[in-house]
Short mmCIF file of C-alpha atoms in Angstrom, two decimals:
data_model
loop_
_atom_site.label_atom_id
_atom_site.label_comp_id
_atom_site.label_asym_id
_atom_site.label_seq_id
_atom_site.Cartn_x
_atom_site.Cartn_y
_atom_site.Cartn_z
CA UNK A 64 -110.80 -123.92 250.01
CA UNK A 65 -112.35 -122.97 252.99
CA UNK A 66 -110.45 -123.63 256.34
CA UNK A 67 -106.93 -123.75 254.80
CA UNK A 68 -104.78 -122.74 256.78
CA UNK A 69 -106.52 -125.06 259.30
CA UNK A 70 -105.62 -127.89 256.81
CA UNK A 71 -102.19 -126.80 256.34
CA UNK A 72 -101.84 -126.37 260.22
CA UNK A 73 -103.17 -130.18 260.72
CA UNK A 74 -101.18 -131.88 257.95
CA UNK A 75 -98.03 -130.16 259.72
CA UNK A 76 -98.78 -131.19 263.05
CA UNK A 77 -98.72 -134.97 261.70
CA UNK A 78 -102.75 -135.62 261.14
CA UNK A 79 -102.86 -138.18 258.02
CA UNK A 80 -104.71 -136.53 254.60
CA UNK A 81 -107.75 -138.15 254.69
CA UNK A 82 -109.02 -136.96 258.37
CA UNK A 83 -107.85 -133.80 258.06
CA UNK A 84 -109.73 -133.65 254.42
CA UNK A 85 -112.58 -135.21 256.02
CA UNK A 86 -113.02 -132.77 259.17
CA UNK A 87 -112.51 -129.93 256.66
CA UNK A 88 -115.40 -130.75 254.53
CA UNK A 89 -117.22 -131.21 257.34
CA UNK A 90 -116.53 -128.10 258.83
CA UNK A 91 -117.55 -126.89 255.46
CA UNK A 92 -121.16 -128.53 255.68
CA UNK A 93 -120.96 -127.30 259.30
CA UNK A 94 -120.70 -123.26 258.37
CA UNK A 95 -123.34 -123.49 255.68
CA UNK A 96 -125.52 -124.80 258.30
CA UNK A 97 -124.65 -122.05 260.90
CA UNK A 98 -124.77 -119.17 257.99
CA UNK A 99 -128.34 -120.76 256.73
CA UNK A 100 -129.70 -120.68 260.12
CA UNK A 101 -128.33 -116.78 260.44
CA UNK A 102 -130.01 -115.71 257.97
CA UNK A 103 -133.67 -117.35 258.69
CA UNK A 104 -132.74 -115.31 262.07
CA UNK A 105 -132.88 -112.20 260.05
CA UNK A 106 -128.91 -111.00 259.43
CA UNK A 107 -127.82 -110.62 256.33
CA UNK A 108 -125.15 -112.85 253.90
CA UNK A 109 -122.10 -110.76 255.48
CA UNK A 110 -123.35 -110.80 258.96
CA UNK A 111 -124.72 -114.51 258.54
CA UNK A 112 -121.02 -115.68 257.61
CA UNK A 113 -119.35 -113.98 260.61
CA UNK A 114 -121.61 -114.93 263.06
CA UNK A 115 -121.75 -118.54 261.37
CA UNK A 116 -118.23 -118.76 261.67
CA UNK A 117 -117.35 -117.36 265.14
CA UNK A 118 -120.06 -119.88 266.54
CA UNK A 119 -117.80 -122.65 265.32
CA UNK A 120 -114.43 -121.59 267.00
CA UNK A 121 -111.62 -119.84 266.30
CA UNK A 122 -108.87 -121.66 264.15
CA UNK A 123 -106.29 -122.18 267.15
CA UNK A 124 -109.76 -123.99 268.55
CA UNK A 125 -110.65 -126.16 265.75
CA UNK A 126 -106.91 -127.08 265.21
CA UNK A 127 -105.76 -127.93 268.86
CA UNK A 128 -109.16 -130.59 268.96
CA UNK A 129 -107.89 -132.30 266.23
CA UNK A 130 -104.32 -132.14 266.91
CA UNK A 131 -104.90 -133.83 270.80
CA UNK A 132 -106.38 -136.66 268.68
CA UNK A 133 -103.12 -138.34 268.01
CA UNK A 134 -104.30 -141.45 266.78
CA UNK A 135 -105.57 -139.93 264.02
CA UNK A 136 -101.66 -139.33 262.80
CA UNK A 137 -100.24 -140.71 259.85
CA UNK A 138 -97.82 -144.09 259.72
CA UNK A 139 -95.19 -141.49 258.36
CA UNK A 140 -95.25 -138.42 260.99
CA UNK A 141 -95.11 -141.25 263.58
CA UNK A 142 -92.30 -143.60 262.20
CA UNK A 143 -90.81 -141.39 259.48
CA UNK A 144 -87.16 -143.41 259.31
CA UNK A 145 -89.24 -147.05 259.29
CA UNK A 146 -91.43 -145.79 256.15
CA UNK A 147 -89.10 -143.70 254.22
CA UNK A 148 -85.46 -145.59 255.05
CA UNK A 149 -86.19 -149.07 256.13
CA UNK A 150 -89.38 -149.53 254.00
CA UNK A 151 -88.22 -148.31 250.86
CA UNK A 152 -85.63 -151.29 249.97
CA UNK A 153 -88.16 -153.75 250.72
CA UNK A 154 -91.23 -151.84 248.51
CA UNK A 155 -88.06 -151.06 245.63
CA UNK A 156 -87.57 -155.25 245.67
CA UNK A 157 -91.30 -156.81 245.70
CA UNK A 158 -91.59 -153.82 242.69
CA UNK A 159 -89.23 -155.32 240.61
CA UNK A 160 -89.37 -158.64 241.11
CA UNK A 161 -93.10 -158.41 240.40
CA UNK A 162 -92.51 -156.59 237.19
CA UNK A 163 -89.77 -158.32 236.19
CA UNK A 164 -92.01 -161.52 235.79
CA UNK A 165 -94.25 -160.42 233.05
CA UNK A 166 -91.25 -158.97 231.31
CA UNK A 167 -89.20 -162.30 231.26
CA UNK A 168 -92.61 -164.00 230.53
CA UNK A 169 -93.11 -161.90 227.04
CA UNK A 170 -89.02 -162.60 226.26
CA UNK A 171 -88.96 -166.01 227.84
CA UNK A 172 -92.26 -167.47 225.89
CA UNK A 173 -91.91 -165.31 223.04
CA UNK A 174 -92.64 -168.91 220.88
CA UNK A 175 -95.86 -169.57 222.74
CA UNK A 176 -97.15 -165.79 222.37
CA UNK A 177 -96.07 -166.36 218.56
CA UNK A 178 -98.18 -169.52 218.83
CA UNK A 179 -100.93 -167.73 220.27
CA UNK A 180 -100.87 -164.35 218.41
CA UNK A 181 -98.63 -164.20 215.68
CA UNK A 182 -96.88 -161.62 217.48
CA UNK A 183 -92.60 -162.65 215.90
CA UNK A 184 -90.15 -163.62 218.63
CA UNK A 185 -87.76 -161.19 216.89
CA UNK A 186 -89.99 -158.14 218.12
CA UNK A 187 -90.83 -160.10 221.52
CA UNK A 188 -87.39 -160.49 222.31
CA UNK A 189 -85.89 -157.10 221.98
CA UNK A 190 -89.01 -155.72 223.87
CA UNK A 191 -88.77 -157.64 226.68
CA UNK A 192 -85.17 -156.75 227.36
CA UNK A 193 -85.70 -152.60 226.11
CA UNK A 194 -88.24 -153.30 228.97
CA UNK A 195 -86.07 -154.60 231.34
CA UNK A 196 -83.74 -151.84 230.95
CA UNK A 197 -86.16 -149.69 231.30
CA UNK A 198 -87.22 -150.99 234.37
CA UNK A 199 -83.47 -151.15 236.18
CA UNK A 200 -82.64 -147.63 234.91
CA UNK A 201 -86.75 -146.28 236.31
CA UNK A 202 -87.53 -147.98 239.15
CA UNK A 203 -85.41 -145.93 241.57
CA UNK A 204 -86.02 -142.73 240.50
CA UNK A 205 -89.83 -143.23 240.46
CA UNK A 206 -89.38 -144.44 243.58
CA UNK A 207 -87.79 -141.63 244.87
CA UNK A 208 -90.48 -139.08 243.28
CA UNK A 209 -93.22 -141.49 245.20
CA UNK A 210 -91.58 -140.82 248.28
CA UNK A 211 -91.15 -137.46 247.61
CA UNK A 212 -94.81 -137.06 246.94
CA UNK A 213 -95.56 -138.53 250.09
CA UNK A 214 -93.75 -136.42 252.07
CA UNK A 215 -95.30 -133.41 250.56
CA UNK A 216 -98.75 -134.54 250.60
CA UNK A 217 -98.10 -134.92 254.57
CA UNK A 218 -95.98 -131.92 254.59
CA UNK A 219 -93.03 -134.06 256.22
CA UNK A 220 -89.62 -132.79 255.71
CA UNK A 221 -88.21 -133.77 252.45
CA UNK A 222 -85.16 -135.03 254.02
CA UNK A 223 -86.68 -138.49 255.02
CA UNK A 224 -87.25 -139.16 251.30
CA UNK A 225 -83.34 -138.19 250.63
CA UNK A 226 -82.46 -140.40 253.44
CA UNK A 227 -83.78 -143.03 252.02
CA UNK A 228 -83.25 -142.84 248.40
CA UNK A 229 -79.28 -141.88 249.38
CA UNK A 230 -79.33 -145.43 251.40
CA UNK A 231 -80.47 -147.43 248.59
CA UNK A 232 -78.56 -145.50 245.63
CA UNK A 233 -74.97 -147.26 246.48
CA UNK A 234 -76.57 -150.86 246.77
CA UNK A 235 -77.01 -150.57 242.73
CA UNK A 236 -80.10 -152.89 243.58
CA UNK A 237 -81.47 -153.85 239.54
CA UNK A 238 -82.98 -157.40 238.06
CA UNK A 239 -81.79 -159.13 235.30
CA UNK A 240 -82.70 -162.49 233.56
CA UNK A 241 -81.56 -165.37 231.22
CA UNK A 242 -84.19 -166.85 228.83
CA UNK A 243 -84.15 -170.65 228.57
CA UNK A 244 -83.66 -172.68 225.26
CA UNK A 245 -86.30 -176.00 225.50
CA UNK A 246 -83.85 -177.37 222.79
CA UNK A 247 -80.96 -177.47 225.27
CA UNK A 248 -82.77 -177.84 228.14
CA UNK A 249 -82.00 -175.21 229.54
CA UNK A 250 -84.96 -173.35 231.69
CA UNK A 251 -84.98 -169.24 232.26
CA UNK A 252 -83.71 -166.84 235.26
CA UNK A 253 -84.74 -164.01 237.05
CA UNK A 254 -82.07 -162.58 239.53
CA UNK A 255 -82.43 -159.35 241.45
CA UNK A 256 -78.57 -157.90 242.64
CA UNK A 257 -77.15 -156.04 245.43
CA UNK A 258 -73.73 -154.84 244.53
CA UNK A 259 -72.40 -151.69 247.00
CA UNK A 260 -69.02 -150.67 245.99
CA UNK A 261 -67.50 -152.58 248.66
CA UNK A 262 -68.33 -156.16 247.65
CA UNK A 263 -66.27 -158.29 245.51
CA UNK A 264 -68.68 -158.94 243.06
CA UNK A 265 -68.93 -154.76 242.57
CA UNK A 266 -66.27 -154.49 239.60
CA UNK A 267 -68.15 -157.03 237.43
CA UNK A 268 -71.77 -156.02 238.29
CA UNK A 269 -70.68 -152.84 237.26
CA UNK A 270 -68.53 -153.38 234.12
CA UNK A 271 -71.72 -155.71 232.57
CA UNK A 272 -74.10 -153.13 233.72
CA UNK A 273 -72.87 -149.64 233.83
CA UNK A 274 -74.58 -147.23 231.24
CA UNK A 275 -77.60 -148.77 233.03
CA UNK A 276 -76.50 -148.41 237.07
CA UNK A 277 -75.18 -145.07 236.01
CA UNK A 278 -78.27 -143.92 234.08
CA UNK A 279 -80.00 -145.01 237.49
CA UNK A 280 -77.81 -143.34 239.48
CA UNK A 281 -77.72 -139.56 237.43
CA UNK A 282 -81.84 -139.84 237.13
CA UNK A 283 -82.23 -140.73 241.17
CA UNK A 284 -79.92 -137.95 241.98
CA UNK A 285 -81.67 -135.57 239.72
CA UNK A 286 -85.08 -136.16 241.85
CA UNK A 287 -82.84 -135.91 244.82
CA UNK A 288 -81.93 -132.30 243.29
CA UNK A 289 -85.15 -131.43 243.08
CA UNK A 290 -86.73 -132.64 246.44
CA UNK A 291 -83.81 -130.33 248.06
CA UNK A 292 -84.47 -127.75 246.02
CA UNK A 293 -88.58 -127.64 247.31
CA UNK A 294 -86.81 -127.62 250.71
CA UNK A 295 -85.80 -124.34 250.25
CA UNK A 296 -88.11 -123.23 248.14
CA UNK Y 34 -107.71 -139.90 291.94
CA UNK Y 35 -107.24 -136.24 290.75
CA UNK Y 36 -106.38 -137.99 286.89
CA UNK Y 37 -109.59 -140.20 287.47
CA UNK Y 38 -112.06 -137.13 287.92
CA UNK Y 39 -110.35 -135.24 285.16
CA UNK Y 40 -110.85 -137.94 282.82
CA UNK Y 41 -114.30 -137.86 283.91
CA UNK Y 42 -115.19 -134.54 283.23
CA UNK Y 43 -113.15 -135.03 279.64
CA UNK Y 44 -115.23 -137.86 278.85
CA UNK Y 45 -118.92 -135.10 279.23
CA UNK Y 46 -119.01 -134.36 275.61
CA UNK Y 47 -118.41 -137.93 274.22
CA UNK Y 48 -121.49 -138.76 276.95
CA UNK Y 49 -123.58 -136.06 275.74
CA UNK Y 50 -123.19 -137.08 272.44
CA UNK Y 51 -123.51 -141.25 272.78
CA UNK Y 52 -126.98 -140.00 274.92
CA UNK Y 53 -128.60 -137.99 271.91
CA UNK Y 54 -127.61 -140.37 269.19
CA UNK Y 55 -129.58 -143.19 271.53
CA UNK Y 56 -132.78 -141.90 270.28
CA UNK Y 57 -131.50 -141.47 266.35
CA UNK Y 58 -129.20 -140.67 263.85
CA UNK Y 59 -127.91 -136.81 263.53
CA UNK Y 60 -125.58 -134.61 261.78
CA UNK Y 61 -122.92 -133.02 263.23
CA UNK Y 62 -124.41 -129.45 263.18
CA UNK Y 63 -128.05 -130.93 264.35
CA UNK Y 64 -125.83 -132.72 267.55
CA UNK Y 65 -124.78 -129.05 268.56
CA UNK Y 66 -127.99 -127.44 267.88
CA UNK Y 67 -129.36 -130.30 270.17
CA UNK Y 68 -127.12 -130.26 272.99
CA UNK Y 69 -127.40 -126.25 273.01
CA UNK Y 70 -131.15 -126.92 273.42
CA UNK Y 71 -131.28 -129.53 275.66
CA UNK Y 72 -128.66 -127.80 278.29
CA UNK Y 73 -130.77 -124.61 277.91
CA UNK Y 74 -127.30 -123.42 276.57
CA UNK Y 75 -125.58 -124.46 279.58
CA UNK Y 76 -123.49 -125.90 277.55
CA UNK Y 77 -122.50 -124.75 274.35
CA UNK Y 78 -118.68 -125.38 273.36
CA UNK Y 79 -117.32 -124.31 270.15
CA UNK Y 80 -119.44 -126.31 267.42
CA UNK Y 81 -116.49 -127.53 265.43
CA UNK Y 82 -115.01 -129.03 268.00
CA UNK Y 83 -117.48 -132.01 268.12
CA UNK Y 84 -116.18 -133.47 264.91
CA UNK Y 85 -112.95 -134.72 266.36
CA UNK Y 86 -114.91 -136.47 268.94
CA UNK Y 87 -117.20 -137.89 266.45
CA UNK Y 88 -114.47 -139.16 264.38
CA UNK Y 89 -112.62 -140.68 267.31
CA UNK Y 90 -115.76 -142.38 268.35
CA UNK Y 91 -116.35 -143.53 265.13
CA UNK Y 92 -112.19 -144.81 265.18
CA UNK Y 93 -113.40 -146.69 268.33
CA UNK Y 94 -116.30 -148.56 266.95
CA UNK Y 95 -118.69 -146.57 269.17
CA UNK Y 96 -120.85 -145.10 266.02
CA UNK Y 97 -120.59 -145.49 262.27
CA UNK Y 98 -121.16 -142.48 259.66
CA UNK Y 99 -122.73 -142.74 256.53
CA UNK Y 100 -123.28 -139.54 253.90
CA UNK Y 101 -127.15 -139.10 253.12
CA UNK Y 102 -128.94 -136.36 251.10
CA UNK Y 103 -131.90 -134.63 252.50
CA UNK Y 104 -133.72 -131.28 251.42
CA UNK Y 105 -131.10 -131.14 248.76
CA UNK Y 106 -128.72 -130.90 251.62
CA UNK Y 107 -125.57 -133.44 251.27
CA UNK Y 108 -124.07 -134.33 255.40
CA UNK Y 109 -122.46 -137.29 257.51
CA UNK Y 110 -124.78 -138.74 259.88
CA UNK Y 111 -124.10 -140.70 262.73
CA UNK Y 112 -125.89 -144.02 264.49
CA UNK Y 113 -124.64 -145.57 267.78
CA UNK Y 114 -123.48 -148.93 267.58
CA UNK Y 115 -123.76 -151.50 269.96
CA UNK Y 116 -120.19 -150.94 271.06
CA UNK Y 117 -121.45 -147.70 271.38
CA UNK Y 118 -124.65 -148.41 273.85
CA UNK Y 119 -121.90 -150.43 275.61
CA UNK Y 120 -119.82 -147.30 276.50
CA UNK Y 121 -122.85 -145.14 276.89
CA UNK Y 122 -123.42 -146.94 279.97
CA UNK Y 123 -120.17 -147.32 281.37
CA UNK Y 124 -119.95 -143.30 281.07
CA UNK Y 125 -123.48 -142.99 282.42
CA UNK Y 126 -122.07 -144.93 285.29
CA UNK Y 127 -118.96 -143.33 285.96
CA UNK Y 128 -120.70 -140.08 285.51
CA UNK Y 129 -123.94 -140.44 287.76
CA UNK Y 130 -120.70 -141.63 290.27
CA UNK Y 131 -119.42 -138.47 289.99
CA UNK Y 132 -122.50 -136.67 290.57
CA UNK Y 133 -123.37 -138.47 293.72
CA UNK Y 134 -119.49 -137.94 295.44
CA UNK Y 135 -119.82 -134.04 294.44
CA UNK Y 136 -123.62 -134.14 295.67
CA UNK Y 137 -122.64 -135.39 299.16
CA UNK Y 138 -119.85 -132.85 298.99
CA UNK Y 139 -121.98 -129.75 298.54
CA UNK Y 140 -124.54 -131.35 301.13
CA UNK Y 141 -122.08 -131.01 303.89
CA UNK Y 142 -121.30 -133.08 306.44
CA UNK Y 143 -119.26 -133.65 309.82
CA UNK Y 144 -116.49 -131.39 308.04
CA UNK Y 145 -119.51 -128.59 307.19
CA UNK Y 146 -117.91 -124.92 308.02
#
């Protein structure tokens, strides 16, 4: 790509993606212009390009307009600890919560789907809780590679993602639910838990839930492993 | 006062480029050709700079962009908008200001050496 290291220089300096993508292709659009209009001048394709280009500016040039525009920064560069520390637990919660309801809905009406479909409750059932797991033992590690990804795609220092994900790896934070039984009358429940190590409820969360809080915990700290590791790459 | 005129003299190329896309919708690369032109290259800054200050005015409301293909020939053009005129004439104001204050300067005066 043309204009690279101008792009590179930009997304460092704190300029969100999509204006420094945008100013780059039209930069782009810009030299073919200036190395079309060269060449009807007479020069030739080398001597077209480096004229073309000198006539738009040097690099220090084009980078320094774009960089005094500093509204066109990104959420991130400008409040790094409110979008990649404070943000996170609230994003991790409406995730799961919002998940979680389709996933109690296939356990939890499991008849009615049978009803509908003739799709067994004995497959439903298991599903919806393999699903379940699935989501308390993923959600926090996927999490953590989405911030990581962010970071990179704004070239912000991986160490805001860590921050984060190192804040909200002790709370344990992971759903569960109850299905009802219409012939007790007894209606379903979603919870989503908290459980740090220091509150009382801690040493029961953790005995009914560990191979899943500690599956959570190895797979978050191997992305944490691995957005240090880019660090110094 | 000194931040005032400064500001002023900042604010030429967003002025120069509200003025020319009055009359109808350009391209970034036809803008520079046309200021260039029209200033009998008085002035003639670095072309690539004018993007930033078409995006910002764009940020601000002042034009919108839109990607059209002609000749074969894919770009971004620009139109003024009516927030646009609106600060076309405020800086046509502030600048024909300015012109008149350093006018009387360079006529001299009761301060004339």
């Amino acid at each position: 790509m043309p204009f690279e290291a101008i792009a590179e220089t930009l997304l460092k300096g704190g300029i969100a993606p999509r204006h420094v993508y945008r100013y780059i292709r039209e930069l782009t659009d810009h030299l073919e212009d200036g190395i079309a209009q060269q060449k009807s001048a007479g020069f030739g394709d080398e001597d077209a390009r480096i004229r073309a280009r000198a006539l738009l500016g040097d690099d220090r040039e084009l980078t320094a307009a774009m960089l005094e525009q500093t509204r066109f920064r990104s959420w991130p560069a400008r409040l790094p600890w409110l979008v990649f520390v404070i943000a996170p637990f609230f994003i991790l919660t409406v995730c799961l919560l919002a998940l979680l309801v389709p996933i109690f809905a296939i356990g939890d009406g499991a008849q009615h789907i049978y009803n509908a479909t003739g799709i067994a409750p004995d497959f439903l059932r298991p599903l919806s809780w393999v699903l379940l797991t699935g989501l308390n033992l993923l959600a926090l590690p996927l999490l953590a590679l989405g911030l990581g990804a962010l970071a990179h795609r704004q070239r912000l220092n991986p160490l805001w993602p860590v921050a984060g994900i190192v804040m909200l790896l002790p709370l344990f934070l992971h759903v569960s639910m109850a299905f009802g039984d219409p012939a007790l009358h007894k209606s379903g429940s979603l919870h989503v838990t908290v459980a740090p190590p220091f509150t009382a409820h801690f040493a029961q969360v953790f005995a009914d839930q560990a191979p899943v809080l500690i599956g959570q915990g190895l797979l978050t700290l191997m992305v944490i492993a691995y957005l240090l590791r880019r660090r110094t790459a | 006062m000194a931040q005032e005129t400064s500001s002023l003299i900042a604010g030429v190329p967003e002025l120069l480029i509200l003025r020319l896309l009055q009359d109808q919708e350009m391209y970034g690369y036809e803008i520079v050709q046309a200021i260039a032109a029209r200033t009998h290259q008085a002035v003639t800054p670095g072309e690539g700079v004018v993007y930033p200050v078409l995006h910002g005015l764009e940020k601000d409301g002042a034009l919108k962009s839109r990607r059209k293909a002609v000749n074969g020939r894919s770009r971004v053009y620009y139109t003024l908008t009516a927030k646009g005129a609106k600060r076309l004439n405020f800086l046509k104001g502030n600048w024909n200001t300015l012109n008149r204050a350093v006018q009387a300067v360079m006529a001299g005066g009761a301060n004339a050496v």
